Coordinates of C-alpha atoms in Angstrom, one line a residue:
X18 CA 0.0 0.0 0.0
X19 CA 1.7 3.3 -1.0
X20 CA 1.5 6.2 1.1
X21 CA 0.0 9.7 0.9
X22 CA 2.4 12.6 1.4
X23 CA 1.3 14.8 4.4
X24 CA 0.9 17.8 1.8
X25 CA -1.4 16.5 -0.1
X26 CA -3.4 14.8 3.1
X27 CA -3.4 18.7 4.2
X28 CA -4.0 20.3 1.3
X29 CA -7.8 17.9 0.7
X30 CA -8.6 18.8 3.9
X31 CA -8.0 22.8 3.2
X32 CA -10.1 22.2 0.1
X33 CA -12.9 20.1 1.8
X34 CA -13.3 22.6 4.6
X35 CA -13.1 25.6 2.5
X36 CA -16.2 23.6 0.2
X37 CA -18.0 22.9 3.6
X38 CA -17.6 27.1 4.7
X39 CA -19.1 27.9 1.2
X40 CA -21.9 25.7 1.2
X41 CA -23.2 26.7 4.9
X42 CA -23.1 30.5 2.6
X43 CA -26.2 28.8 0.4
X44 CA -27.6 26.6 2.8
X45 CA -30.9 27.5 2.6
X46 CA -31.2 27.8 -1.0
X47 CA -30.7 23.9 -0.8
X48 CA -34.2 22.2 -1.6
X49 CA -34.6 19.9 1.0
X50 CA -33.1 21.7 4.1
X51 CA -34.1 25.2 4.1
X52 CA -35.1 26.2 1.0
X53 CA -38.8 24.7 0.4
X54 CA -40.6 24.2 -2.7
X55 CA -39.5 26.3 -5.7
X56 CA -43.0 27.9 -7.7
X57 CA -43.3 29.9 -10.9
X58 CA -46.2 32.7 -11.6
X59 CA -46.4 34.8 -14.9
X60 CA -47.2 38.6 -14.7
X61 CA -48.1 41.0 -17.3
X62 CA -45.7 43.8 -15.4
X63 CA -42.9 43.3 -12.4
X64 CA -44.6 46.5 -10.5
X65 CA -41.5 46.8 -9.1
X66 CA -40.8 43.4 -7.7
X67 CA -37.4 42.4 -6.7
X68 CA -35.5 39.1 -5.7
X69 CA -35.6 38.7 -2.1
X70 CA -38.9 40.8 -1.4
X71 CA -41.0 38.4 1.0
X72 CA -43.9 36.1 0.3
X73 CA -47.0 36.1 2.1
X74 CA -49.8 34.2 3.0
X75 CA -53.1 35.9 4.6
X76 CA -50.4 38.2 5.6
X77 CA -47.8 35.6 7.0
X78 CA -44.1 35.3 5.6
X79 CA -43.7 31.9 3.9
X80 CA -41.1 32.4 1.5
X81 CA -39.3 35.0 -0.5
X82 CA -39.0 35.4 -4.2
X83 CA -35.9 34.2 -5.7
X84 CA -35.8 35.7 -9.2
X85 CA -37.7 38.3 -11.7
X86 CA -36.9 38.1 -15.2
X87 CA -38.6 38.9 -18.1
X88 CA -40.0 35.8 -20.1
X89 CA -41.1 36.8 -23.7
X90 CA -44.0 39.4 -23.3
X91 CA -44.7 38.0 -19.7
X92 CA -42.4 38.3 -16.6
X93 CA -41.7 35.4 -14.9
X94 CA -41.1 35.4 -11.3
X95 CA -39.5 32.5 -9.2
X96 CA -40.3 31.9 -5.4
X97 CA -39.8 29.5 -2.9
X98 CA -42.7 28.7 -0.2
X99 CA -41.7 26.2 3.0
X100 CA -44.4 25.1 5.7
X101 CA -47.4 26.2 3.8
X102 CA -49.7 24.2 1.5
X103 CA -50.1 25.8 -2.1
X104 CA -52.9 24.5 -4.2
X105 CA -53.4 24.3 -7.8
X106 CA -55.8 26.4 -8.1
X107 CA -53.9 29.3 -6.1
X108 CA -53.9 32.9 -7.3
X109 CA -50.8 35.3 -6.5
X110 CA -50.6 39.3 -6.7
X111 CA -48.2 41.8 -6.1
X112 CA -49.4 43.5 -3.2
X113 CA -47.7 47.2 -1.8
X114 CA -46.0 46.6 1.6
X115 CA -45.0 50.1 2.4
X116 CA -46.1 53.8 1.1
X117 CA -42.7 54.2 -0.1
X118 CA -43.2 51.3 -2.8
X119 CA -41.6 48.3 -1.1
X120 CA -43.5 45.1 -2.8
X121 CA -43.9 41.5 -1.4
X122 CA -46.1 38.6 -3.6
X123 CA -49.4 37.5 -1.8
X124 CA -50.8 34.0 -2.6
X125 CA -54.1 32.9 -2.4
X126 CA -54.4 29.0 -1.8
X127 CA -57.2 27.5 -4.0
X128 CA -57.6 23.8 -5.2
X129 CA -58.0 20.1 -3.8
X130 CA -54.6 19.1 -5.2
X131 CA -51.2 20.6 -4.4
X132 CA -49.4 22.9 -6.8
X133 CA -46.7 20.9 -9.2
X134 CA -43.6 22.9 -9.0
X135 CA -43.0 22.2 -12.5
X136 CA -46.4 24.0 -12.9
X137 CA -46.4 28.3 -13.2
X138 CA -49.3 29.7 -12.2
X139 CA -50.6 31.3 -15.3
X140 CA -51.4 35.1 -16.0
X141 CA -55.4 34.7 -15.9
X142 CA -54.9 34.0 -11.9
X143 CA -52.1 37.1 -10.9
X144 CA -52.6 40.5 -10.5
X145 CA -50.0 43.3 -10.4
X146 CA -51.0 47.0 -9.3
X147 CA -49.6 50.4 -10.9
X148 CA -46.9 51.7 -9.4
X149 CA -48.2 55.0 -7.1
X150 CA -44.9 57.0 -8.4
X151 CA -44.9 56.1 -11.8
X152 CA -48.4 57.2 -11.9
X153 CA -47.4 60.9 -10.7
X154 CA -44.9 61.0 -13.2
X155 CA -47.3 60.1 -15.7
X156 CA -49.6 62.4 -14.6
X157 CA -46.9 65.1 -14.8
X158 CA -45.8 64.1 -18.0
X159 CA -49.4 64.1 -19.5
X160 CA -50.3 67.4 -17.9
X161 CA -47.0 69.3 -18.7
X162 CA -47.9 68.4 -22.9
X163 CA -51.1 70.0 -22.7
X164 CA -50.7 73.0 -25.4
X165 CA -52.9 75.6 -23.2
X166 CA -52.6 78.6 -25.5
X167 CA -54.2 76.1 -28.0
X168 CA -56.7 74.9 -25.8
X169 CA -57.9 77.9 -24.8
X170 CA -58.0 79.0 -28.5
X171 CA -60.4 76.3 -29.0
X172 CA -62.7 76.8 -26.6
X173 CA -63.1 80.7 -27.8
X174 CA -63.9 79.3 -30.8
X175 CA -66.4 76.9 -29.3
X176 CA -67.9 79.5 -27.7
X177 CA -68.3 82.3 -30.7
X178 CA -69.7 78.8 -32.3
X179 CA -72.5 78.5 -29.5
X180 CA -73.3 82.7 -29.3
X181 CA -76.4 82.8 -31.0
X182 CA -77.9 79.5 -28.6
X183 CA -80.2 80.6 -25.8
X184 CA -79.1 82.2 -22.6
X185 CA -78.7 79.6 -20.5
X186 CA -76.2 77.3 -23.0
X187 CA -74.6 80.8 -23.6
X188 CA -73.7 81.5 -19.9
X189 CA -72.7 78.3 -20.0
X190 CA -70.0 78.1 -22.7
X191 CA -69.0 81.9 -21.2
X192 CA -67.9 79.9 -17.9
X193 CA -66.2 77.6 -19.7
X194 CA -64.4 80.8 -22.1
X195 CA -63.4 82.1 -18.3
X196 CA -62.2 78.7 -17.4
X197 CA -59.7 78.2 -20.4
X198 CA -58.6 81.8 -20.1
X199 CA -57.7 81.3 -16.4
X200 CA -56.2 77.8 -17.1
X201 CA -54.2 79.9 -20.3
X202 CA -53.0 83.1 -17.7
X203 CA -51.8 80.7 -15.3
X204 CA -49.5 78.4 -17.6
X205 CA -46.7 79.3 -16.2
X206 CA -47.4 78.3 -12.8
X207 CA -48.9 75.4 -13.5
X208 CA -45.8 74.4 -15.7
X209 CA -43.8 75.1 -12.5
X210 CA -45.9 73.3 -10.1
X211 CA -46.0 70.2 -12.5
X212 CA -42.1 70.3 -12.7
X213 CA -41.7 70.7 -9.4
X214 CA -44.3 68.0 -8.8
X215 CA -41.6 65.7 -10.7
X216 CA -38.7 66.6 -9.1
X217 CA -40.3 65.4 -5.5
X218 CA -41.4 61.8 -6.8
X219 CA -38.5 61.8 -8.0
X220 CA -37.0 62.8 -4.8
X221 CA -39.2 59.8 -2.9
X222 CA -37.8 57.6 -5.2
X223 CA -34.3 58.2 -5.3
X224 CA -34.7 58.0 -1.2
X225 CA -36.6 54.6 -1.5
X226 CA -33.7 52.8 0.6
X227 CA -33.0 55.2 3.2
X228 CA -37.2 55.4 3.4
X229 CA -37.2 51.7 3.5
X230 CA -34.3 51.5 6.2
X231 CA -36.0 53.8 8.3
X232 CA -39.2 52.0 8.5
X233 CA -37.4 48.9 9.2
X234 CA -35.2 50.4 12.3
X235 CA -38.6 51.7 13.6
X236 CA -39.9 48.2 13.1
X237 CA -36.8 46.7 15.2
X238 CA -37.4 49.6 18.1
X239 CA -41.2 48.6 18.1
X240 CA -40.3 45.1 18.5
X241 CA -37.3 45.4 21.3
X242 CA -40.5 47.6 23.1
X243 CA -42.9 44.9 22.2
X244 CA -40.3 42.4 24.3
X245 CA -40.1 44.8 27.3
X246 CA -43.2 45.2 27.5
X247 CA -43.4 41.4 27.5
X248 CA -40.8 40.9 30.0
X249 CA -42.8 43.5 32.2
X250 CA -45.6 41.6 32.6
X251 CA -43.8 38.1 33.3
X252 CA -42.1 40.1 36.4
X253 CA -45.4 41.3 37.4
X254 CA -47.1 37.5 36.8
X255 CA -44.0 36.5 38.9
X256 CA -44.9 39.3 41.7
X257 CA -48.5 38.3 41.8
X258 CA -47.2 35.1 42.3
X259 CA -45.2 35.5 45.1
X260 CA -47.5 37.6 46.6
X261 CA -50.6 35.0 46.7
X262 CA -47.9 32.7 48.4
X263 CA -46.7 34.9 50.7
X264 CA -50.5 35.3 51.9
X265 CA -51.4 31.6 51.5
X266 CA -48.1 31.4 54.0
X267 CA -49.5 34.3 56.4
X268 CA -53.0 32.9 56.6
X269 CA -51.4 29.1 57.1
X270 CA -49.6 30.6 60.2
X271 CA -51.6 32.9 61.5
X272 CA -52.0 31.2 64.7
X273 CA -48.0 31.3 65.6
X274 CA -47.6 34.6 63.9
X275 CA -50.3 36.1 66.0
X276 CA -48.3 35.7 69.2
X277 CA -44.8 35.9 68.3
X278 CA -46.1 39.6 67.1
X279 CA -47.4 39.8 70.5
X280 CA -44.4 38.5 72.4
X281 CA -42.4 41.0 70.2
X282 CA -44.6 43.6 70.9
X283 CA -44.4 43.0 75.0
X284 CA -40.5 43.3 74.6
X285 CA -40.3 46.3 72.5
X286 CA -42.6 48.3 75.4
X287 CA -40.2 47.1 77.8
X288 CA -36.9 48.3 76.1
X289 CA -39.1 51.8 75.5
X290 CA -39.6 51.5 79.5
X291 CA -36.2 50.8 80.1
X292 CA -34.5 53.0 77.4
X293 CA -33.5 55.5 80.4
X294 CA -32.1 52.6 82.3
X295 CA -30.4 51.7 79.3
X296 CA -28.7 55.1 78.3
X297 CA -27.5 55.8 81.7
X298 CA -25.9 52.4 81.6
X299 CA -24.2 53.3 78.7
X300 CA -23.3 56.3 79.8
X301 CA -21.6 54.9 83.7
X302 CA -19.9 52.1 81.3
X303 CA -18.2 54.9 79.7
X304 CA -15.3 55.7 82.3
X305 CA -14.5 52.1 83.1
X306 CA -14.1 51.6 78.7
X307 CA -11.5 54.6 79.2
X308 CA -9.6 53.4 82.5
X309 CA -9.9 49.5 81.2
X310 CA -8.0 51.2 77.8
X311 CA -5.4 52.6 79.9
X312 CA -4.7 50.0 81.6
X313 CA -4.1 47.8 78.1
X314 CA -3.0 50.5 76.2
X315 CA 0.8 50.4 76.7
X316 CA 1.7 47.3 75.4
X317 CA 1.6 43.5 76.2
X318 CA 0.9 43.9 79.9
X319 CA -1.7 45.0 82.4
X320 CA -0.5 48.3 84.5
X321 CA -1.9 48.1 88.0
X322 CA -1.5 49.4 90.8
X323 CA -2.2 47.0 94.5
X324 CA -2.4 49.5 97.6
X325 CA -3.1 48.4 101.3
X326 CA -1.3 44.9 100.9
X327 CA 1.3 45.5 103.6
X328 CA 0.4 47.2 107.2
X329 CA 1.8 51.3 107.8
X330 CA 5.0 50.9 109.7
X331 CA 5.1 51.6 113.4
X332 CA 7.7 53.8 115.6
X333 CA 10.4 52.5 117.0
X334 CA 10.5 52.2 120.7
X335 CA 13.5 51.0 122.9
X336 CA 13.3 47.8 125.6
X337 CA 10.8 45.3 126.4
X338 CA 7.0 46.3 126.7
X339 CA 4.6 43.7 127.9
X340 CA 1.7 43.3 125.5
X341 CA -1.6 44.8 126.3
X342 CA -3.5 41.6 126.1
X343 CA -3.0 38.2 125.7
X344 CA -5.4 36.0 123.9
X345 CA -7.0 33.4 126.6
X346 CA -5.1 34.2 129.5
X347 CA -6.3 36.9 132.3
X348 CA -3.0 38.8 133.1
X349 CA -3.5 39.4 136.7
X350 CA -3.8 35.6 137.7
X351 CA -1.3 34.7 135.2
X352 CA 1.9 32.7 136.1
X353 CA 4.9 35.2 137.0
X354 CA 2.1 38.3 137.4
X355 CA 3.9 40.3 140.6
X356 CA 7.0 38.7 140.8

């Protein structure tokens, strides 16, 4: 059996690490572990749909789209959809999920059968809105061409047409000459407003993102508050908790309770009815805490003083004296008295 060389033992297992890094990257675009079922649906119009926008159903996220590309006069839009049942009858639309223009694909389940993946929902069952900004710039693209001089022109002329009709069609087609003059006199502003009506979709749209971002930080603040507020009421469960135990304790040992409270009560009166006793105690123990901490204050050793041990000495007188009194013996009958 020949042997591997340790460089090339090392260098497979570089390679199958690196390949096992990368593939945790795509993991759930794999089909059976995160992924889910793959789907097709055909749309007349994108509406602004994107790769990675989110799909719903009845308002839940069960999926996201994975591609939007254009399919001959259709566009074709790839999705995946995990832990949700799709029919084959099921109807998707492109649904707004923000006033800034942010889209996510709503299903509609239908059917007895489940949806073949190899199946696209056709255009007859989608739906894709108008887009709200490209619909201002239409309108300000439609209503900037207008030729007013000529319109107004025209409805002079429609009115010199109508000036022999009766009075009433005639005051008519006068408010209407009024109309187109105003509309004529003010082209000029209207031009402005209209341009300047542009410029701010415009505006909205080039600060889609940072719109966008903004909604979502707000979302991630509401939800950190949503947990507080969540975590808030478990400590307040907790304290209501506690407190129905601590009663159910109180209520279980009422009986002992009821005279220790008593007994405490009695000895609390009597240190109020002693509490002079007590303070001129303290206050007597106070010189004997100073003279005790002179006597142990100099060192290792006790200083004391011991006074009376010995009698006072007495004077010295010279010869014998006979002792006053003798113990036991009467010293006028005693032996050797008068001799």
């Amino acid at each position: 059996m020949t042997k591997r060389k340790p460089a090339v033992l090392g260098a497979l297992g570089i390679f199958i690490i690196l390949m096992a890094t990368l593939s945790a990257f795509f993991l759930d675009s794999l089909p059976i572990i995160g992924a889910g079922s793959k789907y097709t649906a055909n749309f007349s119009e994108a509406a602004g749909l994107r790769a990675s926008n989110e799909v719903r159903i009845a308002g839940v996220k069960v999926g996201k789209v994975t591609d939007v590309a254009l399919d001959g006069d259709k566009v074709k839009v790839e999705f995946t959809v995990s832990d949700a049942w799709v029919g084959d009858k099921t109807s998707a639309s492109i649904q707004i999920k923000t006033l800034l223009g942010q889209k996510f694909l709503s299903l509609e389940p239908k059917g007895e059968e489940r949806l073949n993946p190899r199946d696209a929902i056709p255009i007859d069952r989608t739906t894709a809105p108008y887009d709200v900004i490209d619909a201002f710039s239409d309108a300000a693209r439609t209503t900037g061409d207008i030729d007013t001089t000529q319109l107004a022109t025209s409805m002079e002329t429609l009115s010199q047409a109508f000036s022999e009709t009766p009075e009433n069609i005639r005051a008519s087609l006068d408010g209407v000459t009024r109309l187109s003059e105003t509309i004529s006199s003010r082209d000029d502003e209207l031009s402005k407003l209209f341009a300047a009506t542009d410029k701010t979709t415009q505006v909205l749209a080039d600060r889609n993102q940072e719109f966008t971002r903004l909604i979502g930080d707000a979302s991630v603040l509401l939800q950190e508050l949503n947990n507080r507020q969540q975590s808030i009421s478990q400590l307040l469960i907790g304290t209501q908790r506690v407190s129905t135990q601590l009663t159910g304790l109180i209520r279980e040992n009422e009986a002992q309770i009821g005279p220790a409270l008593q007994s405490l009560g009695q000895v609390i009166d009597t240190l109020k009815t002693n509490n002079q006793n007590i303070a001129e105690a303290i206050k007597l123990y106070s010189p004997f805490v100073r003279l005790y901490t002179n006597i142990v204050g100099n060192g290792r050793w006790f200083d004391q003083v011991i006074v009376n041990t010995f009698p006072p000495g007495l004077p010295d007188i010279p010869g014998y004296r006979e002792p006053i009194r003798t113990l036991g013996v009467d010293p006028v009958r005693s032996p050797g008295a008068g001799q």
